[in-house]
Amino acid sequence: LYRLVRHPMYASHLIAYAGYVIAHPSGRNVAITLLVAVVLHARAVVEERLLSGDPAYQAYLGRARWRFVPLVY
């Protein structure tokens, strides 16, 4: 999975939250899911900034182009 996206664990969390919203649609669940998406995005950005000083990680960033969803983001 790490060949496709840089943060597959976060992506799986987002998929699970989206599935919950589909199964139990409500404004509150949508709001929570959006908040989680923003927090996970921020966390991924911070992690990437922290690790980007390592040349091996910089090479990995070049190989794994997508953050959460292949061909989308």
N, CA, C and O atoms as a CHARMM CRD file, in Angstrom:
* protein
*
  292
    1    1 LEU  N      0.81200  -1.21300   0.00000 PROA 1      0.00000
    2    1 LEU  CA     0.00000   0.00000   0.00000 PROA 1      0.00000
    3    1 LEU  C      0.84600   1.26500   0.00000 PROA 1      0.00000
    4    1 LEU  O      0.45300   2.28400  -0.56800 PROA 1      0.00000
    5    2 TYR  N      2.00400   1.19500   0.63700 PROA 2      0.00000
    6    2 TYR  CA     2.85200   2.38800   0.70200 PROA 2      0.00000
    7    2 TYR  C      3.43200   2.77400  -0.65800 PROA 2      0.00000
    8    2 TYR  O      3.99000   3.86100  -0.80600 PROA 2      0.00000
    9    3 ARG  N      3.30300   1.89500  -1.64700 PROA 3      0.00000
   10    3 ARG  CA     3.71200   2.27500  -3.00000 PROA 3      0.00000
   11    3 ARG  C      2.65500   3.15100  -3.66000 PROA 3      0.00000
   12    3 ARG  O      2.96900   3.95400  -4.53800 PROA 3      0.00000
   13    4 LEU  N      1.40400   2.99800  -3.23700 PROA 4      0.00000
   14    4 LEU  CA     0.30300   3.74200  -3.84600 PROA 4      0.00000
   15    4 LEU  C      0.07600   5.09500  -3.18100 PROA 4      0.00000
   16    4 LEU  O     -0.08700   6.10900  -3.86000 PROA 4      0.00000
   17    5 VAL  N      0.06500   5.10300  -1.85000 PROA 5      0.00000
   18    5 VAL  CA    -0.18400   6.34100  -1.10700 PROA 5      0.00000
   19    5 VAL  C      0.80200   6.43900   0.05100 PROA 5      0.00000
   20    5 VAL  O      1.29700   5.42500   0.54500 PROA 5      0.00000
   21    6 ARG  N      1.08000   7.66000   0.47700 PROA 6      0.00000
   22    6 ARG  CA     2.04800   7.86500   1.54700 PROA 6      0.00000
   23    6 ARG  C      1.47400   7.59300   2.92700 PROA 6      0.00000
   24    6 ARG  O      2.22600   7.31300   3.86100 PROA 6      0.00000
   25    7 HSD  N      0.16800   7.66700   3.07300 PROA 7      0.00000
   26    7 HSD  CA    -0.45700   7.48500   4.38500 PROA 7      0.00000
   27    7 HSD  C     -1.65000   6.52600   4.29900 PROA 7      0.00000
   28    7 HSD  O     -2.79600   6.95100   4.45000 PROA 7      0.00000
   29    8 PRO  N     -1.38900   5.23900   4.05800 PROA 8      0.00000
   30    8 PRO  CA    -2.50900   4.30700   3.89500 PROA 8      0.00000
   31    8 PRO  C     -3.33700   4.12400   5.16800 PROA 8      0.00000
   32    8 PRO  O     -4.53800   3.87000   5.08300 PROA 8      0.00000
   33    9 MET  N     -2.72900   4.24600   6.32800 PROA 9      0.00000
   34    9 MET  CA    -3.49300   4.10100   7.56300 PROA 9      0.00000
   35    9 MET  C     -4.49300   5.23900   7.71300 PROA 9      0.00000
   36    9 MET  O     -5.64400   5.01200   8.08500 PROA 9      0.00000
   37   10 TYR  N     -4.06400   6.44100   7.43100 PROA 10     0.00000
   38   10 TYR  CA    -4.98400   7.58200   7.50600 PROA 10     0.00000
   39   10 TYR  C     -6.07900   7.44300   6.45000 PROA 10     0.00000
   40   10 TYR  O     -7.24100   7.76100   6.70400 PROA 10     0.00000
   41   11 ALA  N     -5.70100   6.96800   5.27200 PROA 11     0.00000
   42   11 ALA  CA    -6.69200   6.76900   4.20700 PROA 11     0.00000
   43   11 ALA  C     -7.74000   5.74700   4.63800 PROA 11     0.00000
   44   11 ALA  O     -8.92700   5.92400   4.36400 PROA 11     0.00000
   45   12 SER  N     -7.31100   4.68400   5.30800 PROA 12     0.00000
   46   12 SER  CA    -8.27500   3.67800   5.76100 PROA 12     0.00000
   47   12 SER  C     -9.20600   4.25200   6.82400 PROA 12     0.00000
   48   12 SER  O    -10.38400   3.89700   6.86600 PROA 12     0.00000
   49   13 HSD  N     -8.69700   5.12700   7.67700 PROA 13     0.00000
   50   13 HSD  CA    -9.56300   5.79100   8.65500 PROA 13     0.00000
   51   13 HSD  C    -10.62600   6.63100   7.93900 PROA 13     0.00000
   52   13 HSD  O    -11.79700   6.61400   8.31700 PROA 13     0.00000
   53   14 LEU  N    -10.21100   7.35600   6.91900 PROA 14     0.00000
   54   14 LEU  CA   -11.16300   8.18500   6.18100 PROA 14     0.00000
   55   14 LEU  C    -12.21600   7.32800   5.48200 PROA 14     0.00000
   56   14 LEU  O    -13.38900   7.69900   5.43800 PROA 14     0.00000
   57   15 ILE  N    -11.80400   6.19200   4.94000 PROA 15     0.00000
   58   15 ILE  CA   -12.76400   5.28900   4.30200 PROA 15     0.00000
   59   15 ILE  C    -13.76100   4.76300   5.32800 PROA 15     0.00000
   60   15 ILE  O    -14.96000   4.69000   5.05600 PROA 15     0.00000
   61   16 ALA  N    -13.26600   4.40100   6.50000 PROA 16     0.00000
   62   16 ALA  CA   -14.15200   3.89600   7.55400 PROA 16     0.00000
   63   16 ALA  C    -15.14800   4.96800   7.99500 PROA 16     0.00000
   64   16 ALA  O    -16.33400   4.68100   8.16100 PROA 16     0.00000
   65   17 TYR  N    -14.67400   6.19300   8.18300 PROA 17     0.00000
   66   17 TYR  CA   -15.57800   7.28700   8.56300 PROA 17     0.00000
   67   17 TYR  C    -16.61300   7.53600   7.47000 PROA 17     0.00000
   68   17 TYR  O    -17.79100   7.74600   7.76100 PROA 17     0.00000
   69   18 ALA  N    -16.17600   7.51500   6.22100 PROA 18     0.00000
   70   18 ALA  CA   -17.12000   7.72700   5.11600 PROA 18     0.00000
   71   18 ALA  C    -18.16600   6.62200   5.08600 PROA 18     0.00000
   72   18 ALA  O    -19.34300   6.89100   4.84500 PROA 18     0.00000
   73   19 GLY  N    -17.75400   5.39200   5.32800 PROA 19     0.00000
   74   19 GLY  CA   -18.70400   4.29200   5.38900 PROA 19     0.00000
   75   19 GLY  C    -19.70800   4.46000   6.51200 PROA 19     0.00000
   76   19 GLY  O    -20.88800   4.14900   6.35300 PROA 19     0.00000
   77   20 TYR  N    -19.23800   4.95300   7.64500 PROA 20     0.00000
   78   20 TYR  CA   -20.15000   5.18700   8.76500 PROA 20     0.00000
   79   20 TYR  C    -21.17600   6.27100   8.41100 PROA 20     0.00000
   80   20 TYR  O    -22.35800   6.14900   8.73400 PROA 20     0.00000
   81   21 VAL  N    -20.71100   7.32200   7.74900 PROA 21     0.00000
   82   21 VAL  CA   -21.63200   8.39600   7.34900 PROA 21     0.00000
   83   21 VAL  C    -22.66500   7.87500   6.35000 PROA 21     0.00000
   84   21 VAL  O    -23.83400   8.25800   6.40700 PROA 21     0.00000
   85   22 ILE  N    -22.24100   7.01100   5.44700 PROA 22     0.00000
   86   22 ILE  CA   -23.19000   6.43500   4.49100 PROA 22     0.00000
   87   22 ILE  C    -24.22200   5.56900   5.21200 PROA 22     0.00000
   88   22 ILE  O    -25.40600   5.59400   4.87700 PROA 22     0.00000
   89   23 ALA  N    -23.76300   4.79900   6.20800 PROA 23     0.00000
   90   23 ALA  CA   -24.67200   3.92000   6.94600 PROA 23     0.00000
   91   23 ALA  C    -25.56700   4.68900   7.91600 PROA 23     0.00000
   92   23 ALA  O    -26.70700   4.29700   8.16600 PROA 23     0.00000
   93   24 HSD  N    -25.04300   5.78300   8.45700 PROA 24     0.00000
   94   24 HSD  CA   -25.77500   6.57000   9.45300 PROA 24     0.00000
   95   24 HSD  C    -25.67500   8.06200   9.09800 PROA 24     0.00000
   96   24 HSD  O    -24.98400   8.81800   9.78000 PROA 24     0.00000
   97   25 PRO  N    -26.35900   8.47600   8.04300 PROA 25     0.00000
   98   25 PRO  CA   -26.22900   9.86900   7.60400 PROA 25     0.00000
   99   25 PRO  C    -26.87400  10.85300   8.58200 PROA 25     0.00000
  100   25 PRO  O    -28.02300  10.69400   8.99400 PROA 25     0.00000
  101   26 SER  N    -26.10900  11.84900   8.92800 PROA 26     0.00000
  102   26 SER  CA   -26.61900  12.95600   9.73200 PROA 26     0.00000
  103   26 SER  C    -25.63100  14.11200   9.61200 PROA 26     0.00000
  104   26 SER  O    -24.46600  13.91500   9.26900 PROA 26     0.00000
  105   27 GLY  N    -26.09500  15.27600   9.89000 PROA 27     0.00000
  106   27 GLY  CA   -25.22300  16.44400   9.83200 PROA 27     0.00000
  107   27 GLY  C    -24.06500  16.33100  10.80600 PROA 27     0.00000
  108   27 GLY  O    -22.94100  16.73400  10.50500 PROA 27     0.00000
  109   28 ARG  N    -24.34900  15.78200  11.96800 PROA 28     0.00000
  110   28 ARG  CA   -23.30700  15.62300  12.99200 PROA 28     0.00000
  111   28 ARG  C    -22.21900  14.66700  12.50500 PROA 28     0.00000
  112   28 ARG  O    -21.03000  14.94900  12.65800 PROA 28     0.00000
  113   29 ASN  N    -22.62200  13.53700  11.92000 PROA 29     0.00000
  114   29 ASN  CA   -21.63300  12.58000  11.43200 PROA 29     0.00000
  115   29 ASN  C    -20.80500  13.15200  10.28500 PROA 29     0.00000
  116   29 ASN  O    -19.60300  12.90100  10.20000 PROA 29     0.00000
  117   30 VAL  N    -21.43100  13.90700   9.41800 PROA 30     0.00000
  118   30 VAL  CA   -20.70100  14.55900   8.33000 PROA 30     0.00000
  119   30 VAL  C    -19.70000  15.56100   8.90000 PROA 30     0.00000
  120   30 VAL  O    -18.55600  15.62300   8.44800 PROA 30     0.00000
  121   31 ALA  N    -20.12300  16.34000   9.88400 PROA 31     0.00000
  122   31 ALA  CA   -19.23600  17.33300  10.49700 PROA 31     0.00000
  123   31 ALA  C    -18.04100  16.65800  11.17200 PROA 31     0.00000
  124   31 ALA  O    -16.90800  17.12200  11.04400 PROA 31     0.00000
  125   32 ILE  N    -18.29400  15.57300  11.88400 PROA 32     0.00000
  126   32 ILE  CA   -17.20400  14.85100  12.54500 PROA 32     0.00000
  127   32 ILE  C    -16.23700  14.28500  11.51000 PROA 32     0.00000
  128   32 ILE  O    -15.02100  14.35900  11.68700 PROA 32     0.00000
  129   33 THR  N    -16.77000  13.72800  10.44200 PROA 33     0.00000
  130   33 THR  CA   -15.92800  13.16600   9.39200 PROA 33     0.00000
  131   33 THR  C    -15.07900  14.25100   8.73300 PROA 33     0.00000
  132   33 THR  O    -13.89700  14.03500   8.46700 PROA 33     0.00000
  133   34 LEU  N    -15.66500  15.39800   8.47100 PROA 34     0.00000
  134   34 LEU  CA   -14.88900  16.50700   7.88600 PROA 34     0.00000
  135   34 LEU  C    -13.80400  16.98400   8.83900 PROA 34     0.00000
  136   34 LEU  O    -12.68900  17.28500   8.41400 PROA 34     0.00000
  137   35 LEU  N    -14.12500  17.05400  10.11900 PROA 35     0.00000
  138   35 LEU  CA   -13.13300  17.45700  11.11500 PROA 35     0.00000
  139   35 LEU  C    -11.98900  16.44900  11.16800 PROA 35     0.00000
  140   35 LEU  O    -10.82100  16.83600  11.20900 PROA 35     0.00000
  141   36 VAL  N    -12.31500  15.17300  11.16700 PROA 36     0.00000
  142   36 VAL  CA   -11.27900  14.13400  11.17000 PROA 36     0.00000
  143   36 VAL  C    -10.41700  14.24200   9.91600 PROA 36     0.00000
  144   36 VAL  O     -9.19800  14.09700   9.99400 PROA 36     0.00000
  145   37 ALA  N    -11.03300  14.49500   8.76300 PROA 37     0.00000
  146   37 ALA  CA   -10.27900  14.63300   7.51400 PROA 37     0.00000
  147   37 ALA  C     -9.29400  15.80000   7.59500 PROA 37     0.00000
  148   37 ALA  O     -8.15000  15.68100   7.15500 PROA 37     0.00000
  149   38 VAL  N     -9.73300  16.90900   8.14800 PROA 38     0.00000
  150   38 VAL  CA    -8.84900  18.08000   8.29300 PROA 38     0.00000
  151   38 VAL  C     -7.69600  17.76600   9.23800 PROA 38     0.00000
  152   38 VAL  O     -6.54800  18.10600   8.95500 PROA 38     0.00000
  153   39 VAL  N     -7.99800  17.12000  10.35500 PROA 39     0.00000
  154   39 VAL  CA    -6.96100  16.78900  11.33400 PROA 39     0.00000
  155   39 VAL  C     -5.95600  15.78900  10.76000 PROA 39     0.00000
  156   39 VAL  O     -4.75000  15.94800  10.94500 PROA 39     0.00000
  157   40 LEU  N     -6.44300  14.76800  10.07100 PROA 40     0.00000
  158   40 LEU  CA    -5.53000  13.79700   9.47100 PROA 40     0.00000
  159   40 LEU  C     -4.66600  14.43200   8.39300 PROA 40     0.00000
  160   40 LEU  O     -3.48700  14.10300   8.26400 PROA 40     0.00000
  161   41 HSD  N     -5.24800  15.33900   7.62200 PROA 41     0.00000
  162   41 HSD  CA    -4.46000  16.05300   6.61100 PROA 41     0.00000
  163   41 HSD  C     -3.35900  16.86800   7.27700 PROA 41     0.00000
  164   41 HSD  O     -2.20300  16.82600   6.85500 PROA 41     0.00000
  165   42 ALA  N     -3.72400  17.61100   8.32000 PROA 42     0.00000
  166   42 ALA  CA    -2.73600  18.42600   9.02700 PROA 42     0.00000
  167   42 ALA  C     -1.63500  17.54900   9.62400 PROA 42     0.00000
  168   42 ALA  O     -0.45500  17.89300   9.55800 PROA 42     0.00000
  169   43 ARG  N     -2.02400  16.43200  10.19700 PROA 43     0.00000
  170   43 ARG  CA    -1.04300  15.51900  10.78400 PROA 43     0.00000
  171   43 ARG  C     -0.09400  14.97200   9.71700 PROA 43     0.00000
  172   43 ARG  O      1.11200  14.88300   9.94500 PROA 43     0.00000
  173   44 ALA  N     -0.63200  14.60900   8.56400 PROA 44     0.00000
  174   44 ALA  CA     0.20000  14.09300   7.47500 PROA 44     0.00000
  175   44 ALA  C      1.18900  15.15400   7.00100 PROA 44     0.00000
  176   44 ALA  O      2.35400  14.84900   6.74500 PROA 44     0.00000
  177   45 VAL  N      0.73000  16.38700   6.88600 PROA 45     0.00000
  178   45 VAL  CA     1.61600  17.47500   6.44500 PROA 45     0.00000
  179   45 VAL  C      2.74300  17.68500   7.45400 PROA 45     0.00000
  180   45 VAL  O      3.90200  17.83300   7.06500 PROA 45     0.00000
  181   46 VAL  N      2.41500  17.69700   8.73800 PROA 46     0.00000
  182   46 VAL  CA     3.43100  17.87700   9.77700 PROA 46     0.00000
  183   46 VAL  C      4.43400  16.72400   9.74400 PROA 46     0.00000
  184   46 VAL  O      5.64100  16.95200   9.82800 PROA 46     0.00000
  185   47 GLU  N      3.94900  15.49800   9.62300 PROA 47     0.00000
  186   47 GLU  CA     4.84700  14.34200   9.55500 PROA 47     0.00000
  187   47 GLU  C      5.77900  14.44200   8.35600 PROA 47     0.00000
  188   47 GLU  O      6.97600  14.18000   8.46700 PROA 47     0.00000
  189   48 GLU  N      5.22700  14.82200   7.21300 PROA 48     0.00000
  190   48 GLU  CA     6.05800  14.92200   6.01600 PROA 48     0.00000
  191   48 GLU  C      7.10500  16.02400   6.14900 PROA 48     0.00000
  192   48 GLU  O      8.23900  15.86200   5.69700 PROA 48     0.00000
  193   49 ARG  N      6.73900  17.12300   6.75600 PROA 49     0.00000
  194   49 ARG  CA     7.72800  18.19900   6.97500 PROA 49     0.00000
  195   49 ARG  C      8.83700  17.73500   7.90300 PROA 49     0.00000
  196   49 ARG  O     10.01000  18.02800   7.67200 PROA 49     0.00000
  197   50 LEU  N      8.47200  17.01600   8.94700 PROA 50     0.00000
  198   50 LEU  CA     9.45300  16.52600   9.90300 PROA 50     0.00000
  199   50 LEU  C     10.40800  15.53700   9.24400 PROA 50     0.00000
  200   50 LEU  O     11.61500  15.59200   9.47900 PROA 50     0.00000
  201   51 LEU  N      9.88800  14.65000   8.43700 PROA 51     0.00000
  202   51 LEU  CA    10.69800  13.60500   7.82000 PROA 51     0.00000
  203   51 LEU  C     11.40800  14.05200   6.54600 PROA 51     0.00000
  204   51 LEU  O     12.30100  13.35300   6.06800 PROA 51     0.00000
  205   52 SER  N     11.03600  15.18700   5.99500 PROA 52     0.00000
  206   52 SER  CA    11.59000  15.59100   4.69900 PROA 52     0.00000
  207   52 SER  C     13.07200  15.93700   4.75000 PROA 52     0.00000
  208   52 SER  O     13.70000  16.09400   3.70300 PROA 52     0.00000
  209   53 GLY  N     13.63700  16.05800   5.92700 PROA 53     0.00000
  210   53 GLY  CA    15.07300  16.30100   6.03100 PROA 53     0.00000
  211   53 GLY  C     15.90000  15.07300   5.68300 PROA 53     0.00000
  212   53 GLY  O     17.09500  15.18800   5.41300 PROA 53     0.00000
  213   54 ASP  N     15.29100  13.92200   5.68700 PROA 54     0.00000
  214   54 ASP  CA    15.97400  12.67300   5.38000 PROA 54     0.00000
  215   54 ASP  C     15.95900  12.44200   3.87100 PROA 54     0.00000
  216   54 ASP  O     14.88500  12.39700   3.27100 PROA 54     0.00000
  217   55 PRO  N     17.12800  12.29600   3.24700 PROA 55     0.00000
  218   55 PRO  CA    17.16700  12.08300   1.79800 PROA 55     0.00000
  219   55 PRO  C     16.38900  10.84000   1.34300 PROA 55     0.00000
  220   55 PRO  O     15.80300  10.84500   0.26100 PROA 55     0.00000
  221   56 ALA  N     16.37700   9.78600   2.15300 PROA 56     0.00000
  222   56 ALA  CA    15.62400   8.58100   1.78900 PROA 56     0.00000
  223   56 ALA  C     14.13100   8.88500   1.75700 PROA 56     0.00000
  224   56 ALA  O     13.41600   8.38700   0.88800 PROA 56     0.00000
  225   57 TYR  N     13.66100   9.69100   2.68800 PROA 57     0.00000
  226   57 TYR  CA    12.24300  10.03700   2.69600 PROA 57     0.00000
  227   57 TYR  C     11.91100  10.95900   1.52300 PROA 57     0.00000
  228   57 TYR  O     10.83100  10.85200   0.94200 PROA 57     0.00000
  229   58 GLN  N     12.81400  11.85100   1.17600 PROA 58     0.00000
  230   58 GLN  CA    12.59800  12.70500   0.00600 PROA 58     0.00000
  231   58 GLN  C     12.46300  11.85400  -1.25200 PROA 58     0.00000
  232   58 GLN  O     11.63200  12.14300  -2.11400 PROA 58     0.00000
  233   59 ALA  N     13.27100  10.81500  -1.35800 PROA 59     0.00000
  234   59 ALA  CA    13.16300   9.91100  -2.50700 PROA 59     0.00000
  235   59 ALA  C     11.81800   9.18500  -2.47900 PROA 59     0.00000
  236   59 ALA  O     11.18900   8.99000  -3.51900 PROA 59     0.00000
  237   60 TYR  N     11.38500   8.78800  -1.28500 PROA 60     0.00000
  238   60 TYR  CA    10.08500   8.12100  -1.14900 PROA 60     0.00000
  239   60 TYR  C      8.95100   9.04700  -1.57500 PROA 60     0.00000
  240   60 TYR  O      8.00500   8.60400  -2.22700 PROA 60     0.00000
  241   61 LEU  N      9.03300  10.32100  -1.21700 PROA 61     0.00000
  242   61 LEU  CA     8.01000  11.28100  -1.62400 PROA 61     0.00000
  243   61 LEU  C      7.90600  11.35800  -3.14600 PROA 61     0.00000
  244   61 LEU  O      6.81800  11.55000  -3.68900 PROA 61     0.00000
  245   62 GLY  N      9.02300  11.21000  -3.81900 PROA 62     0.00000
  246   62 GLY  CA     9.01400  11.21300  -5.27600 PROA 62     0.00000
  247   62 GLY  C      8.37000   9.95700  -5.86500 PROA 62     0.00000
  248   62 GLY  O      7.75600  10.00300  -6.93000 PROA 62     0.00000
  249   63 ARG  N      8.52200   8.83300  -5.15600 PROA 63     0.00000
  250   63 ARG  CA     7.94600   7.56600  -5.64400 PROA 63     0.00000
  251   63 ARG  C      6.46900   7.43500  -5.30700 PROA 63     0.00000
  252   63 ARG  O      5.67800   6.97700  -6.13200 PROA 63     0.00000
  253   64 ALA  N      6.09800   7.83300  -4.10200 PROA 64     0.00000
  254   64 ALA  CA     4.69600   7.74400  -3.65600 PROA 64     0.00000
  255   64 ALA  C      4.09400   9.14200  -3.76200 PROA 64     0.00000
  256   64 ALA  O      4.13500   9.92300  -2.81100 PROA 64     0.00000
  257   65 ARG  N      3.54800   9.43800  -4.90400 PROA 65     0.00000
  258   65 ARG  CA     3.10400  10.79600  -5.21300 PROA 65     0.00000
  259   65 ARG  C      1.85300  11.20600  -4.44100 PROA 65     0.00000
  260   65 ARG  O      1.70500  12.37200  -4.07600 PROA 65     0.00000
  261   66 TRP  N      0.96400  10.26800  -4.19300 PROA 66     0.00000
  262   66 TRP  CA    -0.34300  10.59400  -3.62100 PROA 66     0.00000
  263   66 TRP  C     -0.34300  10.44600  -2.11200 PROA 66     0.00000
  264   66 TRP  O      0.25500   9.51600  -1.57000 PROA 66     0.00000
  265   67 ARG  N     -1.01000  11.35500  -1.44000 PROA 67     0.00000
  266   67 ARG  CA    -1.04100  11.36700   0.01700 PROA 67     0.00000
  267   67 ARG  C     -2.04400  10.35500   0.58800 PROA 67     0.00000
  268   67 ARG  O     -1.69000   9.55400   1.45300 PROA 67     0.00000
  269   68 PHE  N     -3.28800  10.38800   0.10800 PROA 68     0.00000
  270   68 PHE  CA    -4.33100   9.52000   0.65800 PROA 68     0.00000
  271   68 PHE  C     -5.02700   8.64500  -0.38200 PROA 68     0.00000
  272   68 PHE  O     -5.28700   7.46800  -0.12900 PROA 68     0.00000
  273   69 VAL  N     -5.32500   9.20900  -1.53900 PROA 69     0.00000
  274   69 VAL  CA    -6.10900   8.50000  -2.55100 PROA 69     0.00000
  275   69 VAL  C     -5.35600   8.53200  -3.88400 PROA 69     0.00000
  276   69 VAL  O     -5.10900   9.60700  -4.43000 PROA 69     0.00000
  277   70 PRO  N     -4.99000   7.35500  -4.41000 PROA 70     0.00000
  278   70 PRO  CA    -4.26100   7.34500  -5.68400 PROA 70     0.00000
  279   70 PRO  C     -5.02100   8.07300  -6.79400 PROA 70     0.00000
  280   70 PRO  O     -6.23700   7.93300  -6.93000 PROA 70     0.00000
  281   71 LEU  N     -4.28900   8.84300  -7.57000 PROA 71     0.00000
  282   71 LEU  CA    -4.77900   9.60400  -8.70800 PROA 71     0.00000
  283   71 LEU  C     -5.73500  10.74500  -8.33200 PROA 71     0.00000
  284   71 LEU  O     -6.27400  11.41200  -9.21400 PROA 71     0.00000
  285   72 VAL  N     -5.94600  10.97000  -7.04000 PROA 72     0.00000
  286   72 VAL  CA    -6.82600  12.05100  -6.59700 PROA 72     0.00000
  287   72 VAL  C     -6.07000  13.01300  -5.70400 PROA 72     0.00000
  288   72 VAL  O     -5.94100  14.19600  -6.02200 PROA 72     0.00000
  289   73 TYR  N     -5.56400  12.50300  -4.57400 PROA 73     0.00000
  290   73 TYR  CA    -4.86900  13.36700  -3.61100 PROA 73     0.00000
  291   73 TYR  C     -3.92100  12.54700  -2.77300 PROA 73     0.00000
  292   73 TYR  O     -3.24000  13.08800  -1.90200 PROA 73     0.00000
